[in-house]
Amino acid sequence: MGILDKITEGLKKSSNHIKSNLTDIFTKSKPSEEILKELEDFMISSDMGTGLANRIIENIKKQKYSKEELEKNNFLVILEKEIHQILKPCEKDFFKSKSELKSILICGVNGTGKTTTIGKLCKILAENKKKIIVAAADTFRAAAIEQIETWCNRNNVPLIKSEAGSDPASVVFKALDHAYKNNFEYCIIDTAGRLQNKKNLMEEFSKIIRVAKKINDQHPSEIIIVLDATTGQNALNQIEEFNKFQPLTGIIMTKLDGTAKGGVLLAIAEKYKIPILAVGVGEKEDDLLPFKADDFTKGFLGK
């Protein structure tokens, strides 16, 4: 199954949600003003964001469609164009080879799938013959260390770890130091799940970054937040809070297969314009896919 097929299959709940709602809106005889209002409400309720919804409605108004011309296919043409324009600038070749060590700091709140995402990243990189090391800096939970170790063993990736409850920044320092001395290409850093109202955990997150910069002020190369699509608009709040402590350089959106409201990725892209590096569309090892605007747009609209 190709990437487009996987995206389309993974986004089936979202695309079916769009199709069924548009069928309801356009198959009933009603005034144009009512259709436009229902379209706007539908887009907002699908987590696409008020900005996108307002712009599309204004776009339709500028077209000056007659009542007969205001139909589903015309709306979908405008929607597809707007979605693509929002997402295309957020593409980034995350897996492009570099000569220097690339450190990837993974963050996010509990339950978004950070550790599983790291395991899937390891699989992608290992299959592309990259030399990877992982730092188990989520020392808050012993189970987190065991989980990331299982993924590393599965993909033959070395792991730097310490005892549960130890200083996570020291684990990061050891991992980066080892990576430099042994010519690794990637160092992926797992961190504890953090809530924005836990000030001590957020300060610990900042400490990890400060310690990484002692090895080289270019580290971490990426600060990536893992977001759970099923949390909807709350994902925007998570970005907002993490950005207050350290500017995020990338987003990985997981569990897009588990919601009919995959439109939250559009709202995020429009508001923050942070690169979207990969999307998770299932629980299998190969269900984390590099993000491509064309594929996502087609899959989201069921095309």
PDB file of C-alpha atoms in Angstrom, residues 55-289:
ATOM      1  CA  ARG A  55     -11.997  32.858   4.172  1.00  0.00           C
ATOM      2  CA  ILE A  56     -13.741  30.100   2.217  1.00  0.00           C
ATOM      3  CA  ILE A  57     -17.159  31.666   2.731  1.00  0.00           C
ATOM      4  CA  GLU A  58     -15.819  35.017   1.514  1.00  0.00           C
ATOM      5  CA  ASN A  59     -14.259  33.236  -1.448  1.00  0.00           C
ATOM      6  CA  ILE A  60     -17.601  31.709  -2.378  1.00  0.00           C
ATOM      7  CA  LYS A  61     -19.317  35.061  -2.072  1.00  0.00           C
ATOM      8  CA  LYS A  62     -16.775  36.620  -4.459  1.00  0.00           C
ATOM      9  CA  GLN A  63     -17.564  33.950  -7.044  1.00  0.00           C
ATOM     10  CA  LYS A  64     -21.167  35.212  -7.055  1.00  0.00           C
ATOM     11  CA  TYR A  65     -22.593  31.769  -7.701  1.00  0.00           C
ATOM     12  CA  SER A  66     -26.235  31.565  -8.661  1.00  0.00           C
ATOM     13  CA  LYS A  67     -28.464  29.361  -6.509  1.00  0.00           C
ATOM     14  CA  GLU A  68     -28.052  26.576  -9.093  1.00  0.00           C
ATOM     15  CA  GLU A  69     -24.262  26.956  -9.185  1.00  0.00           C
ATOM     16  CA  LEU A  70     -23.841  26.920  -5.398  1.00  0.00           C
ATOM     17  CA  GLU A  71     -23.373  23.165  -5.152  1.00  0.00           C
ATOM     18  CA  LYS A  72     -21.053  20.632  -3.558  1.00  0.00           C
ATOM     19  CA  ASN A  73     -18.494  20.267  -6.346  1.00  0.00           C
ATOM     20  CA  ASN A  74     -17.855  24.019  -6.563  1.00  0.00           C
ATOM     21  CA  PHE A  75     -17.424  24.186  -2.801  1.00  0.00           C
ATOM     22  CA  LEU A  76     -14.989  21.247  -2.822  1.00  0.00           C
ATOM     23  CA  VAL A  77     -12.846  22.902  -5.500  1.00  0.00           C
ATOM     24  CA  ILE A  78     -12.462  26.014  -3.323  1.00  0.00           C
ATOM     25  CA  LEU A  79     -11.937  23.941  -0.150  1.00  0.00           C
ATOM     26  CA  GLU A  80      -9.219  21.814  -1.759  1.00  0.00           C
ATOM     27  CA  LYS A  81      -7.361  24.871  -3.028  1.00  0.00           C
ATOM     28  CA  GLU A  82      -7.481  26.616   0.368  1.00  0.00           C
ATOM     29  CA  ILE A  83      -6.368  23.509   2.266  1.00  0.00           C
ATOM     30  CA  HIS A  84      -3.442  22.981  -0.064  1.00  0.00           C
ATOM     31  CA  GLN A  85      -2.340  26.630   0.210  1.00  0.00           C
ATOM     32  CA  ILE A  86      -2.351  26.383   4.014  1.00  0.00           C
ATOM     33  CA  LEU A  87      -0.502  23.058   4.236  1.00  0.00           C
ATOM     34  CA  LYS A  88       2.078  23.347   1.448  1.00  0.00           C
ATOM     35  CA  PRO A  89       4.334  25.877   3.304  1.00  0.00           C
ATOM     36  CA  CYS A  90       4.389  23.504   6.299  1.00  0.00           C
ATOM     37  CA  GLU A  91       6.104  20.711   4.388  1.00  0.00           C
ATOM     38  CA  LYS A  92       9.655  19.930   5.490  1.00  0.00           C
ATOM     39  CA  ASP A  93      12.004  17.178   4.394  1.00  0.00           C
ATOM     40  CA  PHE A  94      12.572  15.920   7.905  1.00  0.00           C
ATOM     41  CA  PHE A  95      14.424  12.778   6.847  1.00  0.00           C
ATOM     42  CA  LYS A  96      16.922  14.487   4.553  1.00  0.00           C
ATOM     43  CA  SER A  97      20.486  13.376   5.274  1.00  0.00           C
ATOM     44  CA  LYS A  98      22.923  15.774   6.932  1.00  0.00           C
ATOM     45  CA  SER A  99      26.604  15.373   7.648  1.00  0.00           C
ATOM     46  CA  GLU A 100      26.428  16.749  11.199  1.00  0.00           C
ATOM     47  CA  LEU A 101      24.652  15.145  14.142  1.00  0.00           C
ATOM     48  CA  LYS A 102      20.935  15.934  14.237  1.00  0.00           C
ATOM     49  CA  SER A 103      19.334  15.895  17.687  1.00  0.00           C
ATOM     50  CA  ILE A 104      15.559  15.587  17.922  1.00  0.00           C
ATOM     51  CA  LEU A 105      13.891  16.537  21.196  1.00  0.00           C
ATOM     52  CA  ILE A 106      10.386  15.074  21.464  1.00  0.00           C
ATOM     53  CA  CYS A 107       7.883  16.783  23.776  1.00  0.00           C
ATOM     54  CA  GLY A 108       4.152  16.898  24.460  1.00  0.00           C
ATOM     55  CA  VAL A 109       1.574  16.172  27.124  1.00  0.00           C
ATOM     56  CA  ASN A 110       0.832  12.709  28.480  1.00  0.00           C
ATOM     57  CA  GLY A 111      -1.062  10.343  26.233  1.00  0.00           C
ATOM     58  CA  THR A 112      -0.241  11.801  22.831  1.00  0.00           C
ATOM     59  CA  GLY A 113       1.899   8.817  21.808  1.00  0.00           C
ATOM     60  CA  LYS A 114       5.380  10.323  22.166  1.00  0.00           C
ATOM     61  CA  THR A 115       7.253   7.125  22.964  1.00  0.00           C
ATOM     62  CA  THR A 116       5.462   5.108  20.287  1.00  0.00           C
ATOM     63  CA  THR A 117       6.193   7.889  17.802  1.00  0.00           C
ATOM     64  CA  ILE A 118       9.898   7.715  18.671  1.00  0.00           C
ATOM     65  CA  GLY A 119       9.814   3.961  18.071  1.00  0.00           C
ATOM     66  CA  LYS A 120       8.256   4.488  14.652  1.00  0.00           C
ATOM     67  CA  LEU A 121      10.791   7.225  13.831  1.00  0.00           C
ATOM     68  CA  CYS A 122      13.561   4.783  14.712  1.00  0.00           C
ATOM     69  CA  LYS A 123      12.074   2.242  12.338  1.00  0.00           C
ATOM     70  CA  ILE A 124      11.910   4.752   9.457  1.00  0.00           C
ATOM     71  CA  LEU A 125      15.468   5.956  10.025  1.00  0.00           C
ATOM     72  CA  ALA A 126      16.867   2.452  10.533  1.00  0.00           C
ATOM     73  CA  GLU A 127      15.268   1.286   7.292  1.00  0.00           C
ATOM     74  CA  ASN A 128      17.036   4.191   5.580  1.00  0.00           C
ATOM     75  CA  LYS A 129      20.383   2.969   6.986  1.00  0.00           C
ATOM     76  CA  LYS A 130      20.782   5.899   9.391  1.00  0.00           C
ATOM     77  CA  LYS A 131      22.923   5.602  12.514  1.00  0.00           C
ATOM     78  CA  ILE A 132      20.609   6.444  15.431  1.00  0.00           C
ATOM     79  CA  ILE A 133      20.858   6.620  19.187  1.00  0.00           C
ATOM     80  CA  VAL A 134      18.019   7.296  21.647  1.00  0.00           C
ATOM     81  CA  ALA A 135      18.127   9.071  25.009  1.00  0.00           C
ATOM     82  CA  ALA A 136      15.558   7.824  27.524  1.00  0.00           C
ATOM     83  CA  ALA A 137      15.113  11.197  29.242  1.00  0.00           C
ATOM     84  CA  ASP A 138      11.609  10.384  30.460  1.00  0.00           C
ATOM     85  CA  THR A 139      12.997   9.277  33.814  1.00  0.00           C
ATOM     86  CA  PHE A 140       9.747  10.214  35.551  1.00  0.00           C
ATOM     87  CA  ARG A 141       8.203   6.796  34.787  1.00  0.00           C
ATOM     88  CA  ALA A 142      10.086   3.483  34.875  1.00  0.00           C
ATOM     89  CA  ALA A 143       7.551   2.113  32.379  1.00  0.00           C
ATOM     90  CA  ALA A 144       8.548   4.800  29.870  1.00  0.00           C
ATOM     91  CA  ILE A 145      12.180   3.619  29.924  1.00  0.00           C
ATOM     92  CA  GLU A 146      11.084   0.015  29.426  1.00  0.00           C
ATOM     93  CA  GLN A 147       8.765   0.988  26.578  1.00  0.00           C
ATOM     94  CA  ILE A 148      11.385   2.947  24.646  1.00  0.00           C
ATOM     95  CA  GLU A 149      13.925   0.164  25.285  1.00  0.00           C
ATOM     96  CA  THR A 150      11.552  -2.368  23.683  1.00  0.00           C
ATOM     97  CA  TRP A 151      11.267  -0.201  20.568  1.00  0.00           C
ATOM     98  CA  CYS A 152      15.043   0.275  20.407  1.00  0.00           C
ATOM     99  CA  ASN A 153      15.722  -3.444  20.717  1.00  0.00           C
ATOM    100  CA  ARG A 154      13.201  -4.149  17.970  1.00  0.00           C
ATOM    101  CA  ASN A 155      15.022  -1.788  15.602  1.00  0.00           C
ATOM    102  CA  ASN A 156      18.596  -2.522  16.783  1.00  0.00           C
ATOM    103  CA  VAL A 157      19.026   1.057  18.001  1.00  0.00           C
ATOM    104  CA  PRO A 158      21.286   1.770  21.017  1.00  0.00           C
ATOM    105  CA  LEU A 159      19.721   3.435  24.049  1.00  0.00           C
ATOM    106  CA  ILE A 160      21.266   5.681  26.695  1.00  0.00           C
ATOM    107  CA  LYS A 161      19.307   5.374  29.930  1.00  0.00           C
ATOM    108  CA  SER A 162      19.558   5.785  33.679  1.00  0.00           C
ATOM    109  CA  GLU A 163      17.562   4.806  36.733  1.00  0.00           C
ATOM    110  CA  ALA A 164      13.970   5.965  37.092  1.00  0.00           C
ATOM    111  CA  GLY A 165      13.888   9.281  38.936  1.00  0.00           C
ATOM    112  CA  SER A 166      17.371  10.346  37.864  1.00  0.00           C
ATOM    113  CA  ASP A 167      18.161  13.696  36.275  1.00  0.00           C
ATOM    114  CA  PRO A 168      16.884  13.627  32.654  1.00  0.00           C
ATOM    115  CA  ALA A 169      19.304  16.368  31.575  1.00  0.00           C
ATOM    116  CA  SER A 170      22.263  14.161  32.533  1.00  0.00           C
ATOM    117  CA  VAL A 171      20.885  11.381  30.308  1.00  0.00           C
ATOM    118  CA  VAL A 172      20.687  13.833  27.403  1.00  0.00           C
ATOM    119  CA  PHE A 173      24.265  15.008  28.009  1.00  0.00           C
ATOM    120  CA  LYS A 174      25.573  11.417  28.005  1.00  0.00           C
ATOM    121  CA  ALA A 175      23.619  10.551  24.862  1.00  0.00           C
ATOM    122  CA  LEU A 176      24.826  13.570  22.871  1.00  0.00           C
ATOM    123  CA  ASP A 177      28.391  13.099  24.053  1.00  0.00           C
ATOM    124  CA  HIS A 178      28.294   9.443  23.010  1.00  0.00           C
ATOM    125  CA  ALA A 179      26.670  10.356  19.685  1.00  0.00           C
ATOM    126  CA  TYR A 180      29.440  12.796  18.824  1.00  0.00           C
ATOM    127  CA  LYS A 181      32.239  10.452  19.818  1.00  0.00           C
ATOM    128  CA  ASN A 182      30.777   7.583  17.776  1.00  0.00           C
ATOM    129  CA  ASN A 183      29.647   9.467  14.660  1.00  0.00           C
ATOM    130  CA  PHE A 184      25.916   8.989  15.004  1.00  0.00           C
ATOM    131  CA  GLU A 185      23.660  10.814  12.535  1.00  0.00           C
ATOM    132  CA  TYR A 186      20.591  11.139  14.762  1.00  0.00           C
ATOM    133  CA  CYS A 187      20.017  11.418  18.502  1.00  0.00           C
ATOM    134  CA  ILE A 188      16.343  11.171  19.454  1.00  0.00           C
ATOM    135  CA  ILE A 189      15.447  12.378  22.937  1.00  0.00           C
ATOM    136  CA  ASP A 190      12.352  11.142  24.759  1.00  0.00           C
ATOM    137  CA  THR A 191      10.995  13.441  27.495  1.00  0.00           C
ATOM    138  CA  ALA A 192       8.359  13.130  30.180  1.00  0.00           C
ATOM    139  CA  GLY A 193       4.791  14.078  29.366  1.00  0.00           C
ATOM    140  CA  ARG A 194       4.193  17.607  30.558  1.00  0.00           C
ATOM    141  CA  LEU A 195       1.157  19.690  31.327  1.00  0.00           C
ATOM    142  CA  GLN A 196       1.466  23.420  30.962  1.00  0.00           C
ATOM    143  CA  ASN A 197       0.282  23.948  34.555  1.00  0.00           C
ATOM    144  CA  LYS A 198       3.186  21.869  35.939  1.00  0.00           C
ATOM    145  CA  LYS A 199       5.791  24.598  36.214  1.00  0.00           C
ATOM    146  CA  ASN A 200       8.523  22.376  37.644  1.00  0.00           C
ATOM    147  CA  LEU A 201       8.241  19.922  34.746  1.00  0.00           C
ATOM    148  CA  MET A 202       8.339  22.718  32.185  1.00  0.00           C
ATOM    149  CA  GLU A 203      11.435  24.182  33.866  1.00  0.00           C
ATOM    150  CA  GLU A 204      13.029  20.735  33.731  1.00  0.00           C
ATOM    151  CA  PHE A 205      12.275  20.702  29.995  1.00  0.00           C
ATOM    152  CA  SER A 206      14.112  24.020  29.624  1.00  0.00           C
ATOM    153  CA  LYS A 207      17.039  22.597  31.616  1.00  0.00           C
ATOM    154  CA  ILE A 208      17.341  19.685  29.163  1.00  0.00           C
ATOM    155  CA  ILE A 209      17.711  22.197  26.341  1.00  0.00           C
ATOM    156  CA  ARG A 210      20.314  24.243  28.222  1.00  0.00           C
ATOM    157  CA  VAL A 211      22.373  21.127  28.924  1.00  0.00           C
ATOM    158  CA  ALA A 212      22.145  20.007  25.277  1.00  0.00           C
ATOM    159  CA  LYS A 213      23.572  23.373  24.223  1.00  0.00           C
ATOM    160  CA  LYS A 214      26.624  22.773  26.426  1.00  0.00           C
ATOM    161  CA  ILE A 215      27.600  19.995  24.033  1.00  0.00           C
ATOM    162  CA  ASN A 216      26.965  22.242  21.015  1.00  0.00           C
ATOM    163  CA  ASP A 217      24.911  25.425  20.886  1.00  0.00           C
ATOM    164  CA  GLN A 218      23.128  24.098  17.777  1.00  0.00           C
ATOM    165  CA  HIS A 219      21.381  21.454  19.864  1.00  0.00           C
ATOM    166  CA  PRO A 220      18.695  20.419  19.962  1.00  0.00           C
ATOM    167  CA  SER A 221      18.403  20.573  16.159  1.00  0.00           C
ATOM    168  CA  GLU A 222      14.644  20.067  16.382  1.00  0.00           C
ATOM    169  CA  ILE A 223      12.115  20.552  19.171  1.00  0.00           C
ATOM    170  CA  ILE A 224       9.109  18.550  18.049  1.00  0.00           C
ATOM    171  CA  ILE A 225       5.749  18.427  19.756  1.00  0.00           C
ATOM    172  CA  VAL A 226       3.642  15.287  19.382  1.00  0.00           C
ATOM    173  CA  LEU A 227      -0.077  16.093  19.257  1.00  0.00           C
ATOM    174  CA  ASP A 228      -3.091  13.809  19.537  1.00  0.00           C
ATOM    175  CA  ALA A 229      -5.654  14.661  16.821  1.00  0.00           C
ATOM    176  CA  THR A 230      -8.514  13.381  18.988  1.00  0.00           C
ATOM    177  CA  THR A 231      -7.995  16.258  21.456  1.00  0.00           C
ATOM    178  CA  GLY A 232      -9.231  18.723  18.825  1.00  0.00           C
ATOM    179  CA  GLN A 233      -8.787  22.398  19.554  1.00  0.00           C
ATOM    180  CA  ASN A 234      -6.923  21.602  22.790  1.00  0.00           C
ATOM    181  CA  ALA A 235      -3.929  20.761  20.585  1.00  0.00           C
ATOM    182  CA  LEU A 236      -3.616  24.474  19.775  1.00  0.00           C
ATOM    183  CA  ASN A 237      -3.448  25.270  23.502  1.00  0.00           C
ATOM    184  CA  GLN A 238      -0.614  22.763  23.922  1.00  0.00           C
ATOM    185  CA  ILE A 239       1.409  24.437  21.164  1.00  0.00           C
ATOM    186  CA  GLU A 240       0.761  27.833  22.724  1.00  0.00           C
ATOM    187  CA  GLU A 241       2.026  26.773  26.142  1.00  0.00           C
ATOM    188  CA  PHE A 242       5.123  24.899  24.970  1.00  0.00           C
ATOM    189  CA  ASN A 243       6.064  27.800  22.706  1.00  0.00           C
ATOM    190  CA  LYS A 244       6.212  30.045  25.773  1.00  0.00           C
ATOM    191  CA  PHE A 245       9.131  28.008  27.102  1.00  0.00           C
ATOM    192  CA  GLN A 246      10.932  27.063  23.889  1.00  0.00           C
ATOM    193  CA  PRO A 247      10.024  27.769  20.243  1.00  0.00           C
ATOM    194  CA  LEU A 248       8.844  24.569  18.573  1.00  0.00           C
ATOM    195  CA  THR A 249      10.409  23.644  15.246  1.00  0.00           C
ATOM    196  CA  GLY A 250       8.070  20.851  14.189  1.00  0.00           C
ATOM    197  CA  ILE A 251       4.813  18.988  14.734  1.00  0.00           C
ATOM    198  CA  ILE A 252       3.938  15.310  14.522  1.00  0.00           C
ATOM    199  CA  MET A 253       0.194  14.664  14.625  1.00  0.00           C
ATOM    200  CA  THR A 254      -0.868  11.216  15.818  1.00  0.00           C
ATOM    201  CA  LYS A 255      -4.181   9.318  15.940  1.00  0.00           C
ATOM    202  CA  LEU A 256      -5.662  10.982  12.852  1.00  0.00           C
ATOM    203  CA  ASP A 257      -7.401   7.679  12.159  1.00  0.00           C
ATOM    204  CA  GLY A 258      -9.241   7.938  15.482  1.00  0.00           C
ATOM    205  CA  THR A 259     -11.210  11.117  14.817  1.00  0.00           C
ATOM    206  CA  ALA A 260     -13.666  12.521  12.296  1.00  0.00           C
ATOM    207  CA  LYS A 261     -12.199  15.969  12.964  1.00  0.00           C
ATOM    208  CA  GLY A 262      -8.795  15.793  11.318  1.00  0.00           C
ATOM    209  CA  GLY A 263      -9.349  19.418  10.344  1.00  0.00           C
ATOM    210  CA  VAL A 264      -7.523  20.478  13.510  1.00  0.00           C
ATOM    211  CA  LEU A 265      -4.268  20.081  11.557  1.00  0.00           C
ATOM    212  CA  LEU A 266      -5.477  22.822   9.198  1.00  0.00           C
ATOM    213  CA  ALA A 267      -6.246  25.173  12.082  1.00  0.00           C
ATOM    214  CA  ILE A 268      -2.772  24.533  13.537  1.00  0.00           C
ATOM    215  CA  ALA A 269      -1.010  25.067  10.209  1.00  0.00           C
ATOM    216  CA  GLU A 270      -2.860  28.303   9.545  1.00  0.00           C
ATOM    217  CA  LYS A 271      -2.292  29.790  12.997  1.00  0.00           C
ATOM    218  CA  TYR A 272       1.282  28.719  13.782  1.00  0.00           C
ATOM    219  CA  LYS A 273       2.856  27.851  10.410  1.00  0.00           C
ATOM    220  CA  ILE A 274       5.156  25.364  12.162  1.00  0.00           C
ATOM    221  CA  PRO A 275       6.483  22.585   9.900  1.00  0.00           C
ATOM    222  CA  ILE A 276       4.428  19.391  10.004  1.00  0.00           C
ATOM    223  CA  LEU A 277       6.948  16.563   9.857  1.00  0.00           C
ATOM    224  CA  ALA A 278       4.851  13.414  10.000  1.00  0.00           C
ATOM    225  CA  VAL A 279       1.328  12.141  10.643  1.00  0.00           C
ATOM    226  CA  GLY A 280       0.158   9.005  12.407  1.00  0.00           C
ATOM    227  CA  VAL A 281      -2.762   7.213  10.756  1.00  0.00           C
ATOM    228  CA  GLY A 282      -2.844   3.929  12.656  1.00  0.00           C
ATOM    229  CA  GLU A 283      -1.267   1.732  15.311  1.00  0.00           C
ATOM    230  CA  LYS A 284       0.980  -0.370  13.077  1.00  0.00           C
ATOM    231  CA  GLU A 285       4.732   0.219  12.979  1.00  0.00           C
ATOM    232  CA  ASP A 286       4.601   1.669   9.471  1.00  0.00           C
ATOM    233  CA  ASP A 287       1.616   3.948  10.075  1.00  0.00           C
ATOM    234  CA  LEU A 288       3.737   7.028  10.790  1.00  0.00           C
ATOM    235  CA  LEU A 289       4.103   8.781   7.441  1.00  0.00           C
TER     236      LEU A 289
END
